[in-house]
Short mmCIF file of C-alpha atoms in Angstrom, two decimals:
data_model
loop_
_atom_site.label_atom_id
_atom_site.label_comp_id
_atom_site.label_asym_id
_atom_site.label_seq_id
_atom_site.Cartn_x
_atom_site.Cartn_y
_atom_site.Cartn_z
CA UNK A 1 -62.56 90.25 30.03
CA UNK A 2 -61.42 86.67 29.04
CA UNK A 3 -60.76 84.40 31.59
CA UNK A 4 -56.86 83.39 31.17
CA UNK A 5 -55.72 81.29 34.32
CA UNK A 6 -55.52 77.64 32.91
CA UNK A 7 -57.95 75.35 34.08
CA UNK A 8 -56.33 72.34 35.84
CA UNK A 9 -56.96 68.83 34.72
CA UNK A 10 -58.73 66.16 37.40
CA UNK A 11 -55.06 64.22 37.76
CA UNK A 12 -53.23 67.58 38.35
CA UNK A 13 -56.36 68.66 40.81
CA UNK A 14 -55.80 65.34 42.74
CA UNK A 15 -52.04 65.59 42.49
CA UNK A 16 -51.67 69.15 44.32
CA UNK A 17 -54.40 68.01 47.18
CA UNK A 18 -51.81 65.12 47.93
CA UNK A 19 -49.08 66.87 47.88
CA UNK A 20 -51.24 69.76 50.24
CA UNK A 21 -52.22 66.85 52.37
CA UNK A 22 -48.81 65.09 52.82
CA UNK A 23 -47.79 68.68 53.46
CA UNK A 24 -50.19 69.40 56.46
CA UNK A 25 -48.74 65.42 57.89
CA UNK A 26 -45.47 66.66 58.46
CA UNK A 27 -45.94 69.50 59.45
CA UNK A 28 -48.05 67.98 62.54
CA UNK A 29 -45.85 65.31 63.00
CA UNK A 30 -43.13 67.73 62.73
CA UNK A 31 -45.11 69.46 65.68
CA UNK A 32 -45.64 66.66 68.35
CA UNK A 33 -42.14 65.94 67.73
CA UNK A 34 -40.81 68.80 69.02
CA UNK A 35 -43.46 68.92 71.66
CA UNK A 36 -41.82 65.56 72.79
CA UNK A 37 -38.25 66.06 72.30
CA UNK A 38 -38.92 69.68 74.25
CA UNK A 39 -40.46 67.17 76.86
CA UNK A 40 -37.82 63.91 77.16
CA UNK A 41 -35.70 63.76 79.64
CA UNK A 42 -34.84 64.69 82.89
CA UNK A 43 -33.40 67.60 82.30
CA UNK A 44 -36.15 69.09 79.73
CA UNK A 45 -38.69 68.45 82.78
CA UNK A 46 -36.63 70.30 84.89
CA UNK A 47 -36.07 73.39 83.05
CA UNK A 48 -39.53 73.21 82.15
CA UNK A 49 -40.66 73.21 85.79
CA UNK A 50 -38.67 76.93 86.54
CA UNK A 51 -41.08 78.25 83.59
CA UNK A 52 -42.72 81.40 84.61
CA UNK A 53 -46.61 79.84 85.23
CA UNK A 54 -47.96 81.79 82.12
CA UNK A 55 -45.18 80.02 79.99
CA UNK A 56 -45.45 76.94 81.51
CA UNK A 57 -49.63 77.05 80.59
CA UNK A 58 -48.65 78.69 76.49
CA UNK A 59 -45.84 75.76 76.59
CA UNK A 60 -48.74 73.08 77.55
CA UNK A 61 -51.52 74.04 75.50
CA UNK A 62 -49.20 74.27 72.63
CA UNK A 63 -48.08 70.80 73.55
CA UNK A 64 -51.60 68.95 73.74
CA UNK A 65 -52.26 70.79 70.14
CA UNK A 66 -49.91 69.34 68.48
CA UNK A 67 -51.19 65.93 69.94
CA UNK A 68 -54.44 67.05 68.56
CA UNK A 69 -53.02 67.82 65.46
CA UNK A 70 -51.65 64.79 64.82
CA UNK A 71 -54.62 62.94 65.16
CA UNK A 72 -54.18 61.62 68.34
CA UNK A 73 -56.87 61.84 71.56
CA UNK A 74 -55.47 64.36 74.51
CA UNK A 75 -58.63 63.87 76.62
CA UNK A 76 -59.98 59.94 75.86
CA UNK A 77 -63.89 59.99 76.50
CA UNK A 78 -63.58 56.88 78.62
CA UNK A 79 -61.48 54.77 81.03
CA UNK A 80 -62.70 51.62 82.60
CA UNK A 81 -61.62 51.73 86.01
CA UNK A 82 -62.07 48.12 87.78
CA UNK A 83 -60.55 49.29 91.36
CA UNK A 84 -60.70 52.56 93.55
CA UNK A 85 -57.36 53.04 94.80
CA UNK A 86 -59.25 52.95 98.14
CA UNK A 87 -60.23 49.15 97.69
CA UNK A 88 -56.67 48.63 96.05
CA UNK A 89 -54.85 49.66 99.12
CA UNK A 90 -57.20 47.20 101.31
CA UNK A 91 -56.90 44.58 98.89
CA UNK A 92 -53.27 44.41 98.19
CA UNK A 93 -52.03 45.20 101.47
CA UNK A 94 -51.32 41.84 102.36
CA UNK A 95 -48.69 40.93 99.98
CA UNK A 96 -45.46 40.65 101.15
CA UNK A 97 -42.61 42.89 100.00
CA UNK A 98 -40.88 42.42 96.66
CA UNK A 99 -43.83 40.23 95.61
CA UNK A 100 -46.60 40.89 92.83
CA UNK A 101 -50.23 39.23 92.11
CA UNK A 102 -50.51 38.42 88.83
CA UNK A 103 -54.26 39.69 88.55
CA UNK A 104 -54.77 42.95 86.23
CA UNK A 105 -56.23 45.80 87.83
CA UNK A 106 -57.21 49.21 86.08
CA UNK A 107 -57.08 52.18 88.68
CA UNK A 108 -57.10 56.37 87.84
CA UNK A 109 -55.65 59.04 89.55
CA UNK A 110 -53.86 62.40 89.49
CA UNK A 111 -49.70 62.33 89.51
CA UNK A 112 -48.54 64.35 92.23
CA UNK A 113 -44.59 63.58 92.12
CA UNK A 114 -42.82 61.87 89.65
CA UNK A 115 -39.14 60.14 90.34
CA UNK A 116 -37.07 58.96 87.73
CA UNK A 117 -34.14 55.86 88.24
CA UNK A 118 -32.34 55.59 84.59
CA UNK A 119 -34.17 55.29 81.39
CA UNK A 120 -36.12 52.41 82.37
CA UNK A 121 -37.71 52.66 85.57
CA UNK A 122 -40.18 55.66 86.82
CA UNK A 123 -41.97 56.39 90.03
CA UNK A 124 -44.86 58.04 90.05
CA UNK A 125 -47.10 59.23 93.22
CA UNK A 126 -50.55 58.70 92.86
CA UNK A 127 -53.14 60.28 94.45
CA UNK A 128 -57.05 59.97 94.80
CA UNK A 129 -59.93 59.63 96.79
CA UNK A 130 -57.55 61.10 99.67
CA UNK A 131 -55.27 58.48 99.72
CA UNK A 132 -51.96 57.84 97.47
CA UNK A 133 -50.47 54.50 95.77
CA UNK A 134 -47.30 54.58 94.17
CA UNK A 135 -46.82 54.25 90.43
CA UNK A 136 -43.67 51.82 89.79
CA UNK A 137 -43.31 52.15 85.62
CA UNK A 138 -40.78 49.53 84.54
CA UNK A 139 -40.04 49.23 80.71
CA UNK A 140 -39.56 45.27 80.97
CA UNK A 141 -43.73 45.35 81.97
CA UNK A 142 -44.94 47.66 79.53
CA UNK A 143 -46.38 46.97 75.99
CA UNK A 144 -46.15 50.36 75.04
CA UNK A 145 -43.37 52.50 73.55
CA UNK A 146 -41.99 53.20 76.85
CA UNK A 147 -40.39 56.28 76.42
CA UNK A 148 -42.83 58.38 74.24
CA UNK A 149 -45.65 57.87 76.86
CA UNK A 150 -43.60 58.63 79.81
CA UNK A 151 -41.66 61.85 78.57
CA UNK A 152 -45.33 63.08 78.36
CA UNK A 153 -46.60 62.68 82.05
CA UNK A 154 -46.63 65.20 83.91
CA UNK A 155 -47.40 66.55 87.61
CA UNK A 156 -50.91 67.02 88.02
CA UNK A 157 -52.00 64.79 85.05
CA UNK A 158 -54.81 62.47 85.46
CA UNK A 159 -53.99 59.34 84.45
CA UNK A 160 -54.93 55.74 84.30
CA UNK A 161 -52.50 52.35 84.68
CA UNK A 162 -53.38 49.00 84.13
CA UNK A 163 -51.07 46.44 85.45
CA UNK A 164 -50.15 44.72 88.06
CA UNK A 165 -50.41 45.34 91.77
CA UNK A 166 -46.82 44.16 94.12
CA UNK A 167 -44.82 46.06 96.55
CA UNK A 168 -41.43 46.47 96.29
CA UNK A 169 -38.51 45.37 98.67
CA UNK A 170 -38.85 48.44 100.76
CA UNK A 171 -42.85 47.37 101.17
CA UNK A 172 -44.39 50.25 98.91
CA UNK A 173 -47.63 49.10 97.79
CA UNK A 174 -47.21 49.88 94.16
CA UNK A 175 -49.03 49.05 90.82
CA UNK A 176 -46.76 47.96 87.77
CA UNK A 177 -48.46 49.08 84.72
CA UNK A 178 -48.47 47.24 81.83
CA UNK A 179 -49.85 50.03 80.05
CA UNK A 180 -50.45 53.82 81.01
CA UNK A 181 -52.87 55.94 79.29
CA UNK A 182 -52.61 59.82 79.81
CA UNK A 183 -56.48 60.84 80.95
CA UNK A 184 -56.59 64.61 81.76
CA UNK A 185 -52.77 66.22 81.17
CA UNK A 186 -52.73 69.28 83.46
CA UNK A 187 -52.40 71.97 82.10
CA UNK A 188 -51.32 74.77 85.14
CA UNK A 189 -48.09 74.25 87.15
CA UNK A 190 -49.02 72.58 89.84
CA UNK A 191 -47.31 73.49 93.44
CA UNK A 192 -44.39 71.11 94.82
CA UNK A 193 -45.45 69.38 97.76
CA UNK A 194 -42.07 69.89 99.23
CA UNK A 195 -43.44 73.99 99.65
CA UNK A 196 -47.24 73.13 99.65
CA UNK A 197 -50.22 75.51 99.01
CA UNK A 198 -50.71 77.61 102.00
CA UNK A 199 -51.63 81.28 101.24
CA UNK A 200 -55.01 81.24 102.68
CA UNK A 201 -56.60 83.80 99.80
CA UNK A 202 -55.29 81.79 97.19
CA UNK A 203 -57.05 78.69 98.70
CA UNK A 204 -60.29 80.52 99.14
CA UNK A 205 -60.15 81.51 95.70
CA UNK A 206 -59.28 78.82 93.58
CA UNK A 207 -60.90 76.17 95.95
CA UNK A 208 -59.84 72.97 93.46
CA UNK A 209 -56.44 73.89 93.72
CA UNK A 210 -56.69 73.04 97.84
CA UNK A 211 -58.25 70.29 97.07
CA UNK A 212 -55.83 68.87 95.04
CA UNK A 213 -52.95 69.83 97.28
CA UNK A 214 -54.54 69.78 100.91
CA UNK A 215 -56.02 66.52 102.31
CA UNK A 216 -57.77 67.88 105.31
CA UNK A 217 -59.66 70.19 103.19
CA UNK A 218 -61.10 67.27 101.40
CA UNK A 219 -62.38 65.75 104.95
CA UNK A 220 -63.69 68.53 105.63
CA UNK A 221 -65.80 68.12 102.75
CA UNK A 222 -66.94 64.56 103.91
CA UNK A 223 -67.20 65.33 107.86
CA UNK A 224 -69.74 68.43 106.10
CA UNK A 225 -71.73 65.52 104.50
CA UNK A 226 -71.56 63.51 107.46
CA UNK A 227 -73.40 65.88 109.89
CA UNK A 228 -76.21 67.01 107.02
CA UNK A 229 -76.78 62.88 106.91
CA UNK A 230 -76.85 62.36 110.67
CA UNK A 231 -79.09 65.22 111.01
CA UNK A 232 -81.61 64.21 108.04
CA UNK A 233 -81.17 60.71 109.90
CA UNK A 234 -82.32 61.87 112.76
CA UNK A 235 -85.35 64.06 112.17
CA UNK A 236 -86.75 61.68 110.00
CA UNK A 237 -86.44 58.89 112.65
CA UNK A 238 -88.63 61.22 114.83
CA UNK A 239 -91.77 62.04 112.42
CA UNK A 240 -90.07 65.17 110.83
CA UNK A 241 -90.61 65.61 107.22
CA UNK A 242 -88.11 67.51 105.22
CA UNK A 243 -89.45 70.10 103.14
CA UNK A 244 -88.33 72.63 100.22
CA UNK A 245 -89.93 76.47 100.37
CA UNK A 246 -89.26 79.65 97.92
CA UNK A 247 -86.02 81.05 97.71
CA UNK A 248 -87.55 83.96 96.51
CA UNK A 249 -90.05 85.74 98.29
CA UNK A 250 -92.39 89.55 97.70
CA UNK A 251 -91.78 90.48 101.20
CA UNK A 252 -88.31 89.78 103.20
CA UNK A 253 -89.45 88.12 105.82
CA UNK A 254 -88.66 85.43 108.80
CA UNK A 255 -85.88 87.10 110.34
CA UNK A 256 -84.02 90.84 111.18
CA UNK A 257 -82.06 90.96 108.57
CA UNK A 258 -81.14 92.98 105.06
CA UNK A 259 -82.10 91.02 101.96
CA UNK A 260 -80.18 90.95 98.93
CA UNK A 261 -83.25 91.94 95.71
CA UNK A 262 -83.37 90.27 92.65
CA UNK A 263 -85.76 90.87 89.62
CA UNK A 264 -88.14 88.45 88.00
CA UNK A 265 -88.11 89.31 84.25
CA UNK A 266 -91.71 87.50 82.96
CA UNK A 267 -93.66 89.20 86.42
CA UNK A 268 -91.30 92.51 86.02
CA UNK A 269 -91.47 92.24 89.89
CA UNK A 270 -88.74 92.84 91.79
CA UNK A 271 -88.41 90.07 94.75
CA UNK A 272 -86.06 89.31 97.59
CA UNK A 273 -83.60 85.78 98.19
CA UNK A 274 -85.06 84.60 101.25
CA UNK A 275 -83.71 85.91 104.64
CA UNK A 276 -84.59 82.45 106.06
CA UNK A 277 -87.63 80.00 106.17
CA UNK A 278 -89.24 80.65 108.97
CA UNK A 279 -93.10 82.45 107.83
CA UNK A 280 -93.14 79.38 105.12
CA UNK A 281 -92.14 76.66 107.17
CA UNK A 282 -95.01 78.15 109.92
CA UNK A 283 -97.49 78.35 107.13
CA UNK A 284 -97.03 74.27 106.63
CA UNK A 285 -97.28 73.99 110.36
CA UNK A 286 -100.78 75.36 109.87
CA UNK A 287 -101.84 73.13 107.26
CA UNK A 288 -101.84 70.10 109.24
CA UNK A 289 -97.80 69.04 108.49
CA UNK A 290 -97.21 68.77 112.20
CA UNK A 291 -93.31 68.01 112.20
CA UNK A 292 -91.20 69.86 109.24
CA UNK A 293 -87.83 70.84 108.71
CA UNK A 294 -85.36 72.14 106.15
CA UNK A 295 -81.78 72.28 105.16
CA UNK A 296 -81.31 74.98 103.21
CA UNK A 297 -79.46 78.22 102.16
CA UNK A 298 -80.40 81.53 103.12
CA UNK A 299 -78.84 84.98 101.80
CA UNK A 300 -78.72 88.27 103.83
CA UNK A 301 -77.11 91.34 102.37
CA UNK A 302 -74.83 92.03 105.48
CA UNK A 303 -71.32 91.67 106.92
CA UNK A 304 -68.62 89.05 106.23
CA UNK A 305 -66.30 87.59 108.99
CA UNK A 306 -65.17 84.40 110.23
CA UNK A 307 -69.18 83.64 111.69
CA UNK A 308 -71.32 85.32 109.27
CA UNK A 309 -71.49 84.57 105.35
CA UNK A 310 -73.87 86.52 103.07
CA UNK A 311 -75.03 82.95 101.62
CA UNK A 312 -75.06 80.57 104.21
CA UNK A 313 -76.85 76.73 104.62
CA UNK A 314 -79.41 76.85 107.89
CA UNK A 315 -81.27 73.98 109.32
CA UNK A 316 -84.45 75.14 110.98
CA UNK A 317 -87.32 72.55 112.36
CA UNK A 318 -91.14 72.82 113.78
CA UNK A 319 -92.75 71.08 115.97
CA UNK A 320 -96.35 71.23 116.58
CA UNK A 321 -98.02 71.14 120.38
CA UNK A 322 -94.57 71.42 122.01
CA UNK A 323 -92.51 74.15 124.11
CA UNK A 324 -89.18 75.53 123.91
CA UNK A 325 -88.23 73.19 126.81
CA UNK A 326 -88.74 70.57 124.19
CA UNK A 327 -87.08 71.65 121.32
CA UNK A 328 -83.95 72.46 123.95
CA UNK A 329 -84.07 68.83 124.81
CA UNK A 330 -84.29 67.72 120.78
CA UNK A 331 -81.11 70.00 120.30
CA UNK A 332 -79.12 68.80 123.21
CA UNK A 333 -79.58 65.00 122.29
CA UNK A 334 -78.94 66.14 118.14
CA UNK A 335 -75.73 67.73 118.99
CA UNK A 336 -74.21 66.11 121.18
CA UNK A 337 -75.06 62.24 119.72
CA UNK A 338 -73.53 64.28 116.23
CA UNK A 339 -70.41 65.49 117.90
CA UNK A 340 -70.46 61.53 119.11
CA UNK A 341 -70.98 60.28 115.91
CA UNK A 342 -68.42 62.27 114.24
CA UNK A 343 -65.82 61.65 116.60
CA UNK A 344 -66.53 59.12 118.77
CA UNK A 345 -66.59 61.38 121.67
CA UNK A 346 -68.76 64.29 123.65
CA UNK A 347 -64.90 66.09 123.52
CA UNK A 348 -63.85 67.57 121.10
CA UNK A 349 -60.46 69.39 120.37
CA UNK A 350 -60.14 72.45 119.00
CA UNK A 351 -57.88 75.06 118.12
CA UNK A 352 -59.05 78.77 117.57
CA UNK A 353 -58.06 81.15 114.76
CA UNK A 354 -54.85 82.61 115.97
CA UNK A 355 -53.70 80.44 118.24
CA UNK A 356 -51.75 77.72 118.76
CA UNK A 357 -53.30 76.14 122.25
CA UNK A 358 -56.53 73.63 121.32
CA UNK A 359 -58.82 73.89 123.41
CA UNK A 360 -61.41 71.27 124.65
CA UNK A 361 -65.58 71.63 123.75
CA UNK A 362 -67.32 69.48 126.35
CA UNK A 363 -70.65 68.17 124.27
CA UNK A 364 -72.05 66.19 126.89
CA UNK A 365 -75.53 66.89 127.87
CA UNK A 366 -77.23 68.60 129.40
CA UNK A 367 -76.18 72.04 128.44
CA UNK A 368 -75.71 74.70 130.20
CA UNK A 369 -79.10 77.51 130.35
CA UNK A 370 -78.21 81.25 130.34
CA UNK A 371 -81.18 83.87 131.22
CA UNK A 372 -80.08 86.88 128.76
CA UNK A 373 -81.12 89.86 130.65
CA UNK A 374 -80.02 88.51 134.19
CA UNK A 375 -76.84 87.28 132.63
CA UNK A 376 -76.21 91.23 130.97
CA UNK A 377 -77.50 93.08 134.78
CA UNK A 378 -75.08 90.72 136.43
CA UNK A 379 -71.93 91.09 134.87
CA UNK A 380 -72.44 94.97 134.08
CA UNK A 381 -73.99 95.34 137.68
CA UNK A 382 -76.94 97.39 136.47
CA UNK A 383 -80.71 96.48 136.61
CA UNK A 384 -82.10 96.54 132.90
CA UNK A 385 -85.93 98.88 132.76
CA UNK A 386 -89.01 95.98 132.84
CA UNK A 387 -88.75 93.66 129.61
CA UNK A 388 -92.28 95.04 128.43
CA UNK A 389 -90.65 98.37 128.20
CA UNK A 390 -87.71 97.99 126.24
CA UNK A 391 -88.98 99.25 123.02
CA UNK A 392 -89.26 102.65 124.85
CA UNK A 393 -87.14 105.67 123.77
CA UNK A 394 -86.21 105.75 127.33
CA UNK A 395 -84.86 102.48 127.66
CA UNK A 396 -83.09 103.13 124.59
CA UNK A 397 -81.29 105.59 125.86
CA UNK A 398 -80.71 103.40 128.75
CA UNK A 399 -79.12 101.36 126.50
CA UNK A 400 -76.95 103.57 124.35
CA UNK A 401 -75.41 104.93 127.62
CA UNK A 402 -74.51 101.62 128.60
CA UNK A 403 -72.98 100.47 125.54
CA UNK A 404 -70.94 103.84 125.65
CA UNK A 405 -69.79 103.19 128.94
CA UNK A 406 -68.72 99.51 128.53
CA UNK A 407 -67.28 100.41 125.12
CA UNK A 408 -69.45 98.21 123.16
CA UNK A 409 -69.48 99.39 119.57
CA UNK A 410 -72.43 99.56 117.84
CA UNK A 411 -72.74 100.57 114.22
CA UNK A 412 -76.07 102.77 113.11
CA UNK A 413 -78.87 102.27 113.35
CA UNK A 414 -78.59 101.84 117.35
CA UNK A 415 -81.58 100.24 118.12
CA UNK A 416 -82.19 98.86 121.49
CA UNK A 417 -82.59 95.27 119.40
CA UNK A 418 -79.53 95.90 118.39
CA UNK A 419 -77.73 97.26 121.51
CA UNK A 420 -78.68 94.22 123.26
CA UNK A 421 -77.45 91.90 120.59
CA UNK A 422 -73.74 93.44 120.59
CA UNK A 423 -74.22 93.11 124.29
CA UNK A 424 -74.67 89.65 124.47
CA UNK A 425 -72.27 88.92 121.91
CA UNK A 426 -69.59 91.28 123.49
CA UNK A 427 -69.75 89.69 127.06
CA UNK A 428 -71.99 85.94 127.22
CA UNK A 429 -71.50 84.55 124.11
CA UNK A 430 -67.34 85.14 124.97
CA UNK A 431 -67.97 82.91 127.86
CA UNK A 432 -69.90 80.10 125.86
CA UNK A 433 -67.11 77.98 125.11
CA UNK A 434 -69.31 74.64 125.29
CA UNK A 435 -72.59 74.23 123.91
CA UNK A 436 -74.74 77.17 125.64
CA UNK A 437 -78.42 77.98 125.21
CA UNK A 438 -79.02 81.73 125.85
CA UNK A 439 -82.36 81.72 126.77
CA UNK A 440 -85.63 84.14 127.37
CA UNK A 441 -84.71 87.04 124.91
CA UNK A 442 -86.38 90.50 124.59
CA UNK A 443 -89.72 90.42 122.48
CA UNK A 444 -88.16 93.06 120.11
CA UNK A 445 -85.20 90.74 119.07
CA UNK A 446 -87.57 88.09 118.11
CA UNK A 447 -90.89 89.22 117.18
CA UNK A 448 -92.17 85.77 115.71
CA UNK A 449 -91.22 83.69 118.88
CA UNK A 450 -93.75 82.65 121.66
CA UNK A 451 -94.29 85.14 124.44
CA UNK A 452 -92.79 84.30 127.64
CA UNK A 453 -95.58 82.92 129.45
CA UNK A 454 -94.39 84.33 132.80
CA UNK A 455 -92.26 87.43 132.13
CA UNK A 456 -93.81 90.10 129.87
CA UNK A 457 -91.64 91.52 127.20
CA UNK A 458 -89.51 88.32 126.81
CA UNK A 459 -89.76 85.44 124.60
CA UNK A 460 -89.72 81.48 125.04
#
């Protein structure tokens, strides 16, 4: 059958694609403008910050699309940044309210409030680096079209301002921006800071979102760096050399623990995420690397509370041709110069989960000794079977019986290793509210440690 659709001359070709293309123009211009007029205004911020969080994020996205779709850059690759707002707050601190430097600055940071005085002026909050300047937008500064590039920031945008840093008569340390360019635009509601963000699963879970919102978390970020680097400082001052060893291991070994197994595709082996360092770290020891250490994590396929994590970071060290009298005295002068270095002082206050009394941690050394067994026989008033006996079924029993009758619970399997632990964790390690070394343990709890070179059945 005859083809009978006319076939279109070049000029009529070109003609239609224009008209297609001019077309597809306003229809994306069409689109950003209503994304902006949706957006200007006090009021249209307002009502859009009542949205119901899944409308708010459909209302967003749809809004940086039609940016996109007009040919314009919703996420610029690059923003030269010439001061931290860190080093702007030192810098500019000393000038004297209402007055502003005429040097240009370029600093970046996320909008956490935004105040509006008339068409002409905004204030915006912003934050970084755990510390806040104030944005002071005035459209007598700016070289831009003041009011399209302002009716698009939002709370929780990144953002970066050049301009000018002054205070203003009240003594804000501000930066006037000459021009404001729109980095990261957020894309989530972002909680007020008049209610905060204090449901502690929610924090847990989205752990950004605390950043963002919760300065203390973010020190506690930096005081976490701050004790790995004192400690690295440390050991290394005095010989140690830090080491990396196999996170995954044939046999679960170094510790009494239950290993989470993993399986290695090329070998078809199954293997196990190390338990902790301890046979590897020993083997090195025998080689001839007299002083090693590592800070690393270790995984064990157990319990979860507010002391034990199934993946959790561990710092153990080895010394060669030294006693645990020795590494006691390492630890005491580690810890406590850390808890010195941290806070400038052996106290330290601290406040328990649950209540609302701090309480004071003495880290001055020396610290305080604590013989296990003699510490369990005196304060259940019993006398424990001979240490070199404790593996016996009768001194299990021994055991069991006196968990029962100091209600000490003890999940399955009861082991007297295990009896003893929930022991000492039920009734010393209560008492140990500054530093404590709990000393001379049972053989059976730690098979790998020295012997005790005076008691049989204990370790050193």
């Amino acid at each position: 059958m005859a083809d009978t659709e006319p076939k279109l001359s070049k000029n009529e070709m070109k003609r239609r694609q224009k008209l297609e293309q001019k077309a597809n123009e306003k229809a994306a211009k069409d689109a950003i403008k209503a994304a902006e007029d949706a957006l200007k205004g006090p009021k249209a911020k307002k009502e859009e910050e009542i949205l119901d969080p899944g409308k708010y994020h459909e209302h967003r996205c749809k809004t940086v699309l039609g940016y996109k779709e007009a040919g314009e850059v919703p996420y610029p690759h690059k923003f030269h940044v010439t001061s931290s707002l860190s080093l702007f707050i030192e810098k500019y601190q000393v000038l004297e309210d209402g007055q502003h430097s005429e040097e240009v600055v370029s600093v970046a940071g996320r909008v956490h409030s935004i105040r509006e005085s008339g068409a002409k002026l905004r204030f915006y909050d912003l934050r970084g680096e755990g510390v806040k300047i104030q944005v002071m937008a005035n459209a007598s500064f700016s070289t831009q079209d003041f009011e399209k590039i302002h009716s698009r920031v939002h709370r929780g945008d990144i953002i970066g301002c050049t301009g000018f840093p002054g205070k203003t008569k009240k003594g804000e340390l501000s930066i006037i921006p000459k021009e404001v360019t729109i980095l990261t635009p957020c894309l989530h509601m972002l909680p007020t800071l008049h209610y905060g963000f204090k449901d502690k699963e929610t924090r847990f879970r989205q752990r950004y979102l605390d950043l963002i919102m919760n300065e203390d978390v973010r020190k506690k970020f930096y005081t976490r760096s701050r004790i790995l680097n004192y400690i690295r400082k440390y050991l290394d001052n005095m010989g140690f050399l830090e080491v990396e060893t196999p996170m995954m291991n044939m046999i679960a070994g170094g510790a009494t623990a239950k290993p989470f197994v993993t399986h290695h595709n090329d070998l078809n082996v199954d293997m196990f995420m190390r338990v902790a360092p301890e046979l590897y770290l020993k083997m090195l020891v025998v080689g001839g690397l007299d002083r090693v250490y590592e800070i690393g994590r270790n995984f064990r396929n157990e319990g979860i509370d507010m002391t034990h994590n199934p993946e959790f970071t561990s710092m153990e060290f080895y010394m060669a041709y030294a006693d645990y009298n020795d590494l006691m005295e390492i630890a005491e002068e580690m810890i406590s110069g850390l808890a010195k270095a941290i806070t400038g002082s052996y106290l330290v206050e601290y406040t328990p989960l649950g209540s609302e009394e701090p309480i004071i941690i003495d880290y001055t050394p020396p610290f305080k000794r604590i013989s296990m067994i003699p510490e369990l026989e005196r304060l259940m008033n019993v006398t424990f079977p001979p240490a070199a006996d404790l593996q016996s079924e009768s001194a299990r029993q021994f055991l069991d019986d006196l968990c029962v009758k100091n209600n000490i619970d003890c999940s399955a399997p009861r082991t007297s290793a295990r009896m003893i632990d929930k022991m000492t964790g039920d009734l010393i390690e209560v008492q140990c509210q500054n530093p404590t070394f709990i000393i001379e343990q049972p053989q059976l709890m730690c098979p790998l440690a020295k012997y005790h070179r005076d008691i049989p059945g204990l370790t050193e």
